[in-house]
Short mmCIF file of C-alpha atoms in Angstrom, two decimals:
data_model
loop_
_atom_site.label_atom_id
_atom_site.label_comp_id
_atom_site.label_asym_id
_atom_site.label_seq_id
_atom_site.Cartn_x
_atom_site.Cartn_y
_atom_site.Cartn_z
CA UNK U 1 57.55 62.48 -12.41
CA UNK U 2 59.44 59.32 -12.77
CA UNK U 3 58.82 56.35 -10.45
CA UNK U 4 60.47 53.99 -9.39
CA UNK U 5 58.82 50.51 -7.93
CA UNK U 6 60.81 48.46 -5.94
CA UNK U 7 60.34 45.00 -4.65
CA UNK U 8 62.12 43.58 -1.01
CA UNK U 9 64.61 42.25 -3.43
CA UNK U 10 64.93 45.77 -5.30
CA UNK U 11 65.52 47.14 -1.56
CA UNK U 12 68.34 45.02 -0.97
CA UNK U 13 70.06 45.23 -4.25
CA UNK U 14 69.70 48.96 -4.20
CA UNK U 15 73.43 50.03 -3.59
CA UNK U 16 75.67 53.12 -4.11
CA UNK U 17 78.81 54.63 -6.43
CA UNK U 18 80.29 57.51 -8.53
CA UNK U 19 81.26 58.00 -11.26
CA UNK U 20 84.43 59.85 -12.08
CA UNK U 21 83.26 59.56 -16.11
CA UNK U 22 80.35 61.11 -15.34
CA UNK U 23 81.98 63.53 -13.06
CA UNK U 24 83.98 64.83 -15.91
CA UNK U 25 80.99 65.16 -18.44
CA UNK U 26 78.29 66.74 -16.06
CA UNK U 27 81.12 69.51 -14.66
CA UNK U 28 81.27 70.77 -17.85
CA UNK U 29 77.53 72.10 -17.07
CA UNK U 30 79.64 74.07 -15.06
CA UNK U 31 81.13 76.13 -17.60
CA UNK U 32 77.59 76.78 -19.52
CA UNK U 33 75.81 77.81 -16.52
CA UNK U 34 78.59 79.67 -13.94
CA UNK U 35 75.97 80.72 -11.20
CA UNK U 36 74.75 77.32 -10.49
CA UNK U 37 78.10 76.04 -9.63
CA UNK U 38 80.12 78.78 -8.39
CA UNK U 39 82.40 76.92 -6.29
CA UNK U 40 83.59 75.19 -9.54
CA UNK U 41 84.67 78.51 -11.06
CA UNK U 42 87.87 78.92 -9.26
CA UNK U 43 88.80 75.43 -10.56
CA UNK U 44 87.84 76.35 -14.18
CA UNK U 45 89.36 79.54 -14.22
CA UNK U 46 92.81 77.50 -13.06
CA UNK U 47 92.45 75.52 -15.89
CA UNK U 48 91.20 77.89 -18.80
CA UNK U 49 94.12 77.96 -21.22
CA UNK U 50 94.49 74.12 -20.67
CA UNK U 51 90.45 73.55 -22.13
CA UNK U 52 90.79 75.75 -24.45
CA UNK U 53 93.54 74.00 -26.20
CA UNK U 54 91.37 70.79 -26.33
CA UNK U 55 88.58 69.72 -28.90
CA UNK U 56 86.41 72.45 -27.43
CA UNK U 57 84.22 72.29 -30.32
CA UNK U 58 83.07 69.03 -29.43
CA UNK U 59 82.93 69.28 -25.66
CA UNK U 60 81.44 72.76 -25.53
CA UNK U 61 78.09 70.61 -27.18
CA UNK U 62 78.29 67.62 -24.53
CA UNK U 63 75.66 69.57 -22.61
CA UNK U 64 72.28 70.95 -24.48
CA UNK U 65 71.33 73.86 -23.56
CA UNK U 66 68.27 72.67 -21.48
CA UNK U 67 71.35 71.03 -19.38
CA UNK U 68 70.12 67.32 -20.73
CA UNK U 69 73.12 64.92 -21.63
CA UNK U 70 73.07 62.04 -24.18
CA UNK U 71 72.62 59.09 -21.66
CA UNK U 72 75.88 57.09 -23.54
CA UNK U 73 77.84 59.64 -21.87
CA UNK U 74 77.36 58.34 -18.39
CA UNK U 75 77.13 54.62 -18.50
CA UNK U 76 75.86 53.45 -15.15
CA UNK U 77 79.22 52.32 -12.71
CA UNK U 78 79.55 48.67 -12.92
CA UNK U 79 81.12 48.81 -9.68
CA UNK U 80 81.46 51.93 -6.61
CA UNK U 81 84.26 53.05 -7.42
CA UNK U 82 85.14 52.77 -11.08
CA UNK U 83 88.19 53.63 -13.19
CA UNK U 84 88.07 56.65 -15.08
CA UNK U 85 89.75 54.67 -18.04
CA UNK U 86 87.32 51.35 -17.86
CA UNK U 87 84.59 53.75 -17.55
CA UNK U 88 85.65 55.18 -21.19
CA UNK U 89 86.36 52.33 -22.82
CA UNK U 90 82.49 51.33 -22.22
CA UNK U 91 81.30 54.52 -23.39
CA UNK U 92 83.74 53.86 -26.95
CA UNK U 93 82.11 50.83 -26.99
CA UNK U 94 78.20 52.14 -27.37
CA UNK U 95 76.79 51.19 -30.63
CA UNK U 96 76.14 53.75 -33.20
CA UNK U 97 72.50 53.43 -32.60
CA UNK U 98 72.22 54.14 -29.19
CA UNK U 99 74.30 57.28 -30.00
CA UNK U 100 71.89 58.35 -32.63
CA UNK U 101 68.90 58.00 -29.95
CA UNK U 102 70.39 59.69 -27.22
CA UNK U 103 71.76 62.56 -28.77
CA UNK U 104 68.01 62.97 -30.54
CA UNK U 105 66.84 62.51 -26.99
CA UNK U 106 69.17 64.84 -25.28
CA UNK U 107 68.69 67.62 -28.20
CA UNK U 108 64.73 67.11 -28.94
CA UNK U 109 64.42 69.70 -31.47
CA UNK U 110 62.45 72.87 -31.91
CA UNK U 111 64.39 75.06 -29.80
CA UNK U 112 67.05 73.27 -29.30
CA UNK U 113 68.55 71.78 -32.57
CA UNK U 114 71.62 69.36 -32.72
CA UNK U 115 74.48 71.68 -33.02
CA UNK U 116 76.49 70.79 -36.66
CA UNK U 117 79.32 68.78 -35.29
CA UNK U 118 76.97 66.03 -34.16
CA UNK U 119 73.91 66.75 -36.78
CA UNK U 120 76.59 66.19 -39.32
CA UNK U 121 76.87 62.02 -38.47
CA UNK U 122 73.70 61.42 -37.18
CA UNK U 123 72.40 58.93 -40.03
CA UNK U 124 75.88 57.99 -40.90
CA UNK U 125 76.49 54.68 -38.24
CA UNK U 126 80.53 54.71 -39.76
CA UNK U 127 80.37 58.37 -38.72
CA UNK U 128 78.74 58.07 -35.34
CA UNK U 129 81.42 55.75 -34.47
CA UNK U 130 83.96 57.91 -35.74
CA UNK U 131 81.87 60.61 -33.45
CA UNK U 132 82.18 58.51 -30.41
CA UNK U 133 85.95 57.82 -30.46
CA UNK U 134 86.56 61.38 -31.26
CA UNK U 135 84.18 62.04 -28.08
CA UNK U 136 86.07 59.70 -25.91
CA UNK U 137 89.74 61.26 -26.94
CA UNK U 138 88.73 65.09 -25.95
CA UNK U 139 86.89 63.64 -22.73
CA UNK U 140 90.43 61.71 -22.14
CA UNK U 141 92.51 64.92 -22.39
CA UNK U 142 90.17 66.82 -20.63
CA UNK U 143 90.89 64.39 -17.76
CA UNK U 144 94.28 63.92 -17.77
CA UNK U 145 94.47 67.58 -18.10
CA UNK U 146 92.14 70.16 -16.02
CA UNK U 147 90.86 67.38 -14.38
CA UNK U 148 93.14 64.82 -12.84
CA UNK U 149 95.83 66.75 -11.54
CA UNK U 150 93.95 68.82 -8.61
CA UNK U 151 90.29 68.56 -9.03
CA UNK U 152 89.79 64.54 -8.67
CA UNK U 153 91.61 64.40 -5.13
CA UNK U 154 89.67 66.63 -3.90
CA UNK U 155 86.19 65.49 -5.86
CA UNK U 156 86.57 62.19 -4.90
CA UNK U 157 87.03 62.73 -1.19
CA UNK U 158 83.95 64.98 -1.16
CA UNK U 159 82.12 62.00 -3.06
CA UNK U 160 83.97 59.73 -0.71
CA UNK U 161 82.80 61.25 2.16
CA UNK U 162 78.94 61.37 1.13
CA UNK U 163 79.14 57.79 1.05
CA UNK U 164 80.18 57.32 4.41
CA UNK U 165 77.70 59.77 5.59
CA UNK U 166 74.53 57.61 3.76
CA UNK U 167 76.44 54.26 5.10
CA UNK U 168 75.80 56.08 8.55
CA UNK U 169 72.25 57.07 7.85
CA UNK U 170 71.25 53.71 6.75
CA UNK U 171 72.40 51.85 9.38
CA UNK U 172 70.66 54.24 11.93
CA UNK U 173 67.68 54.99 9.93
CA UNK U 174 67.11 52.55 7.56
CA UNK U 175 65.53 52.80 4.02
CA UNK U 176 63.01 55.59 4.53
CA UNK U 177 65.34 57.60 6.22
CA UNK U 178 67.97 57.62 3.82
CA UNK U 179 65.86 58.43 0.80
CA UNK U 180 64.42 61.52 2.76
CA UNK U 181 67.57 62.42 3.32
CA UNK U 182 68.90 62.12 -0.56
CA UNK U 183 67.12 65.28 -2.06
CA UNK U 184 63.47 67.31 -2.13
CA UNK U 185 62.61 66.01 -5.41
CA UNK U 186 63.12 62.19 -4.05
CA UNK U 187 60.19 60.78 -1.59
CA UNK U 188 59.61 56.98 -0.84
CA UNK U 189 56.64 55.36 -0.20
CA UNK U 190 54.67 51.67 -0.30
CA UNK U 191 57.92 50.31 -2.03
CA UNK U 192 57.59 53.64 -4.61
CA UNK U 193 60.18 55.61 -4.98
CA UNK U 194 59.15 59.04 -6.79
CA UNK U 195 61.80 61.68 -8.20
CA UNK U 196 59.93 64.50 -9.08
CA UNK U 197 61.37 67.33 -11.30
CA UNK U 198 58.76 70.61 -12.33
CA UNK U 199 61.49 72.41 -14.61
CA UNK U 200 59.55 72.63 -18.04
CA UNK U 201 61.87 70.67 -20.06
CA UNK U 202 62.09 68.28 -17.64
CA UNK U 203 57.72 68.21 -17.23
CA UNK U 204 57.71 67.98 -21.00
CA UNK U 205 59.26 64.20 -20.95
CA UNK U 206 56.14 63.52 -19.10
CA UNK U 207 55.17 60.72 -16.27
CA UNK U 208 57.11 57.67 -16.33
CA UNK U 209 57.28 54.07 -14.56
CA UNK U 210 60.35 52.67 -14.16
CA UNK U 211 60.00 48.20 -12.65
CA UNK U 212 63.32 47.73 -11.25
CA UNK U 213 62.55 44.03 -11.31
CA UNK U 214 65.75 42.56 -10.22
CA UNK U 215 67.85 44.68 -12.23
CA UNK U 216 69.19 46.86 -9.11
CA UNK U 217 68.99 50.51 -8.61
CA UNK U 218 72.41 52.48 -7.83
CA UNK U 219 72.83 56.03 -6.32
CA UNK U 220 75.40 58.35 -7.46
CA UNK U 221 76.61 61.31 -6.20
CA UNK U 222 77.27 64.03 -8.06
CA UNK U 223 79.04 67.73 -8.26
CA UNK U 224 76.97 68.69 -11.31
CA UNK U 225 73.71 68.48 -10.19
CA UNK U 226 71.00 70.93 -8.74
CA UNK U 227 68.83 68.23 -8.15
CA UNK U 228 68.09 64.68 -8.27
CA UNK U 229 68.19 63.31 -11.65
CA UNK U 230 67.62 59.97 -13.70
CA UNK U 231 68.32 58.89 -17.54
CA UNK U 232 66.32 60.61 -19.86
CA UNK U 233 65.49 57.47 -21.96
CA UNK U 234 64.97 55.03 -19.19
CA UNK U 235 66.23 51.81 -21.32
CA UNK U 236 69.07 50.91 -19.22
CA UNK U 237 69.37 49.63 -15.42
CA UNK U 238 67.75 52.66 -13.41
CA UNK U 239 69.77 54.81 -11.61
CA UNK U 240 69.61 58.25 -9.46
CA UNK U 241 71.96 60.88 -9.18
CA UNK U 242 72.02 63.45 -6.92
CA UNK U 243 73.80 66.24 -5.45
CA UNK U 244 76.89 65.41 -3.40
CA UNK U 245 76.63 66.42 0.86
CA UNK U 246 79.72 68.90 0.70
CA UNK U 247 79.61 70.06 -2.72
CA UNK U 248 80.32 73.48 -1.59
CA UNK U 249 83.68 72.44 0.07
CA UNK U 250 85.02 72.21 -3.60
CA UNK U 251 85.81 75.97 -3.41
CA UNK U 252 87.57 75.96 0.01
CA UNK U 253 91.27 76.99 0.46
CA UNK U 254 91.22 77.72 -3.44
CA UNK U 255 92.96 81.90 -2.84
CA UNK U 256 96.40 82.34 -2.11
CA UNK U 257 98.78 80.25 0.07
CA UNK U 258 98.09 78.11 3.11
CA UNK U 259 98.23 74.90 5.18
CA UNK U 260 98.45 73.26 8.56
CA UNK U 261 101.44 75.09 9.20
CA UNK U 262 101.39 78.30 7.15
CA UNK U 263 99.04 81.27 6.81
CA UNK U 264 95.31 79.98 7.05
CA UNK U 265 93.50 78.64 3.85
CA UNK U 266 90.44 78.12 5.35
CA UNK U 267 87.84 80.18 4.88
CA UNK U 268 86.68 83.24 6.95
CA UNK U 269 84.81 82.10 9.94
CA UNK U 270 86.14 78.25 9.92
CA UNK U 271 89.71 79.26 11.88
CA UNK U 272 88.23 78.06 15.10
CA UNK U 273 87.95 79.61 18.70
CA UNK U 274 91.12 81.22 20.24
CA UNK U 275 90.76 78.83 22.85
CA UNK U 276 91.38 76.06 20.88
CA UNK U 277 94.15 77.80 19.08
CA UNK U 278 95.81 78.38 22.10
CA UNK U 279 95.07 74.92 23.51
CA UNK U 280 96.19 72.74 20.02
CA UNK U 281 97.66 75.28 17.78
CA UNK U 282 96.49 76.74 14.91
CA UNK U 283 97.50 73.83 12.43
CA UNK U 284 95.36 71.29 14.24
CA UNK U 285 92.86 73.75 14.99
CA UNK U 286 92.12 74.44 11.13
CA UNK U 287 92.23 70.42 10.33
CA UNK U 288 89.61 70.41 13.46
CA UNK U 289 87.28 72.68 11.52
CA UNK U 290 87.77 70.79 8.26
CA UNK U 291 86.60 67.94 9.60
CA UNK U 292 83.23 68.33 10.31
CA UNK U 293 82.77 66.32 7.14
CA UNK U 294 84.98 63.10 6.40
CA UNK U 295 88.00 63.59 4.25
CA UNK U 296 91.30 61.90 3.29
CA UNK U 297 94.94 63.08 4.08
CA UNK U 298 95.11 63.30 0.41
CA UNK U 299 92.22 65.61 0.15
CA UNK U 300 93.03 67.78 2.85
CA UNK U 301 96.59 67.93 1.84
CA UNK U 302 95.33 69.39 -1.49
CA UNK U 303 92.99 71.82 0.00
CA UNK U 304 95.11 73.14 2.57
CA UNK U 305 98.20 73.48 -0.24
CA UNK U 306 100.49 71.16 1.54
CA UNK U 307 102.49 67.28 1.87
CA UNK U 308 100.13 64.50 2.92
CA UNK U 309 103.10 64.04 5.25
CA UNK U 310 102.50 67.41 7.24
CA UNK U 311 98.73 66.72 7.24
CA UNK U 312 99.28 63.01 8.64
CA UNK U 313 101.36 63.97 11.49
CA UNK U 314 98.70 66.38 12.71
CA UNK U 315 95.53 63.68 12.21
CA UNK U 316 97.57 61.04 13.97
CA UNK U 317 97.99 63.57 16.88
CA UNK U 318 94.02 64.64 16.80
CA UNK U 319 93.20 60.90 16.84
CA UNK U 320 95.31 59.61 19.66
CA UNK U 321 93.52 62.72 21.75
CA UNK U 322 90.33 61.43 20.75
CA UNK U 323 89.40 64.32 18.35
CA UNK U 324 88.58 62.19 15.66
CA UNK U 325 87.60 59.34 14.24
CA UNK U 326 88.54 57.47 11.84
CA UNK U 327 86.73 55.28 8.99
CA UNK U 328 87.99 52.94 6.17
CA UNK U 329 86.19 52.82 3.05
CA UNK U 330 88.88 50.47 0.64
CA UNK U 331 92.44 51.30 0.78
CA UNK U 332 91.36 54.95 1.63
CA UNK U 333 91.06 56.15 5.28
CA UNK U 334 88.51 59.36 6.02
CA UNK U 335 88.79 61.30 8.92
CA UNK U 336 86.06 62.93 10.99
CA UNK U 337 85.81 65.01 14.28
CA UNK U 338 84.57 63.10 17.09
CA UNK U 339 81.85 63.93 19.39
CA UNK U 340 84.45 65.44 21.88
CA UNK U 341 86.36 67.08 18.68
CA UNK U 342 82.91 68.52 17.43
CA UNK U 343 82.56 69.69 21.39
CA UNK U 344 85.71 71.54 21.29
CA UNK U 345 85.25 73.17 17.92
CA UNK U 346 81.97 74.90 19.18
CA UNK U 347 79.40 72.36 17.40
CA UNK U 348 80.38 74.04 14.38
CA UNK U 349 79.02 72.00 10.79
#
């Protein structure tokens, strides 16, 4: 159990972000462990030739097998919404020590050794930063490309979107609320909060108190996670991540052709009521159903296989009839059914 003891200060600095870094390092649990993430496999099988041309000897290791990562992988976001590239050039930057401790920490032995392409530098420091920079090239072309291209729109406005929804849920429910709201393994109480994780490996770090203290605590949202989760080695500003509201939309509109206005890439039971069809039309009747979570133009232009443009025309109409609503979060816009658009769709999630 890990704790976490906040002061009124603590409260107020606690904020939230993602990561796209750590996006791209904790999917690749994804490709070790299939049935925990199935609606990433479509995804990975789209990009299979393209990873295995990279350094997959290298990234295959990223991950132990008790799922732990080296914590220098996933540098806490200085800010919400981080650069992929910024957040890179941190993690070139680590020193060779803290490389050495977290890989030690991520693969503790016994049954689970340090595979050779990382035992071979671990005492070496010239080696481990030779390790590092070799670690942030493969993680850059595994970006730029399986990741980048496809996934990351539609990621990001799934991440997006959980933000608005715990924006929401604080300002209606305040602090208690939203940390109920986070995850099972996350309760809050008497300025405590307590993540609490009974997988073995995870029960064999043991208890551990965490003072925030003034440093801030920050919330991340994540695709790759089953669970709330915090840094193994506990030496850097605290932070929680935990699984993304929406996850499961990754998979949507992923098989065979479809858009607003083509053959239906939604997924069985989301086309909507035949009322509705016949009263907006089956384009605006799918976006209706899409929306009961936010999401860009972007993102729905990706998931329904079609232009932004097409998509934009058909929001602008839903809006100006008072089916949605929309919210800004930066130079992004998300869309959401309104109560009168949820109405209409059937109270459908």
């Amino acid at each position: 159990m890990f704790e976490f003891r906040l002061g009124v200060d603590d409260l107020a600095a606690t904020w939230f972000a993602y990561s796209p870094l750590q996006e791209a390092v904790l999917g690749l649990r994804a490709r070790r462990r299939p049935s925990y993430y199935p609606e990433q496999q479509p995804w990975i099988a789209g990009w299979r030739d393209r990873y295995t041309a990279l350094d997959t000897a290298l990234l295959d290791v990223l991950i132990a097998p008790s799922g732990f990562v080296p914590d220098f992988l996933t540098p806490r976001p200085p800010v919400p919404r981080p650069d992929f590239a910024d957040e890179l050039a941190e993690m070139a930057r680590t020193p060779p020590e803290v490389v050495r401790a977290d890989l030690l920490a991520a693969y503790p032995g016994g049954g689970c050794p340090l595979p050779p392409v990382l035992a071979e530098p671990i005492d070496d420091p010239a080696a481990l930063v030779a390790l590092t920079a070799r670690t942030a090239e493969a993680l850059e072309a595994y970006w730029t490309r399986c990741l980048a291209p496809a996934w990351w729109p539609r990621a990001r406005s799934v991440l997006e979107a959980d933000l608005a929804y715990r924006a929401r849920v604080l300002s209606e429910r305040g602090a208690e609320g939203l940390f109920a709201d986070l995850d099972g393994r996350i309760s809050w109480h008497d300025g405590v909060l307590r993540l609490t994780d009974d997988t073995p490996v995870v029960q064999a770090l043991g208890d551990s108190v965490v003072e925030v203290a003034g440093r801030g605590l920050v919330l991340i949202p994540t695709l790759a996670g089953r669970g709330a989760q915090t840094d193994i080695t506990q030496d850097d500003p605290p932070l929680i991540t935990y699984p993304a509201r929406g996850k499961a939309t990754m998979a949507e509109g992923l098989t065979g052709p479809g858009g607003p206005d083509g053959p239906s890439a939604v997924p069985a039971g989301q086309a909507g009521p035949a009322g509705l069809v016949g009263l907006i039309g089956p384009a605006r009747t799918r976006l209706l159903m899409l929306l009961a979570t936010p999401a860009s133009t972007t993102e729905l232009a990706h998931r329904l296989g079609v232009t932004p443009g097409a998509v934009s025309r058909h929001l602008g109409a839903l809006a100006a009839a008072g089916l949605l609503e929309r919210t800004r979060h930066g130079r992004r816009v998300l869309y959401r059914r309104s109560g009168l658009g949820d109405a209409l769709a059937g109270g459908r999630p």
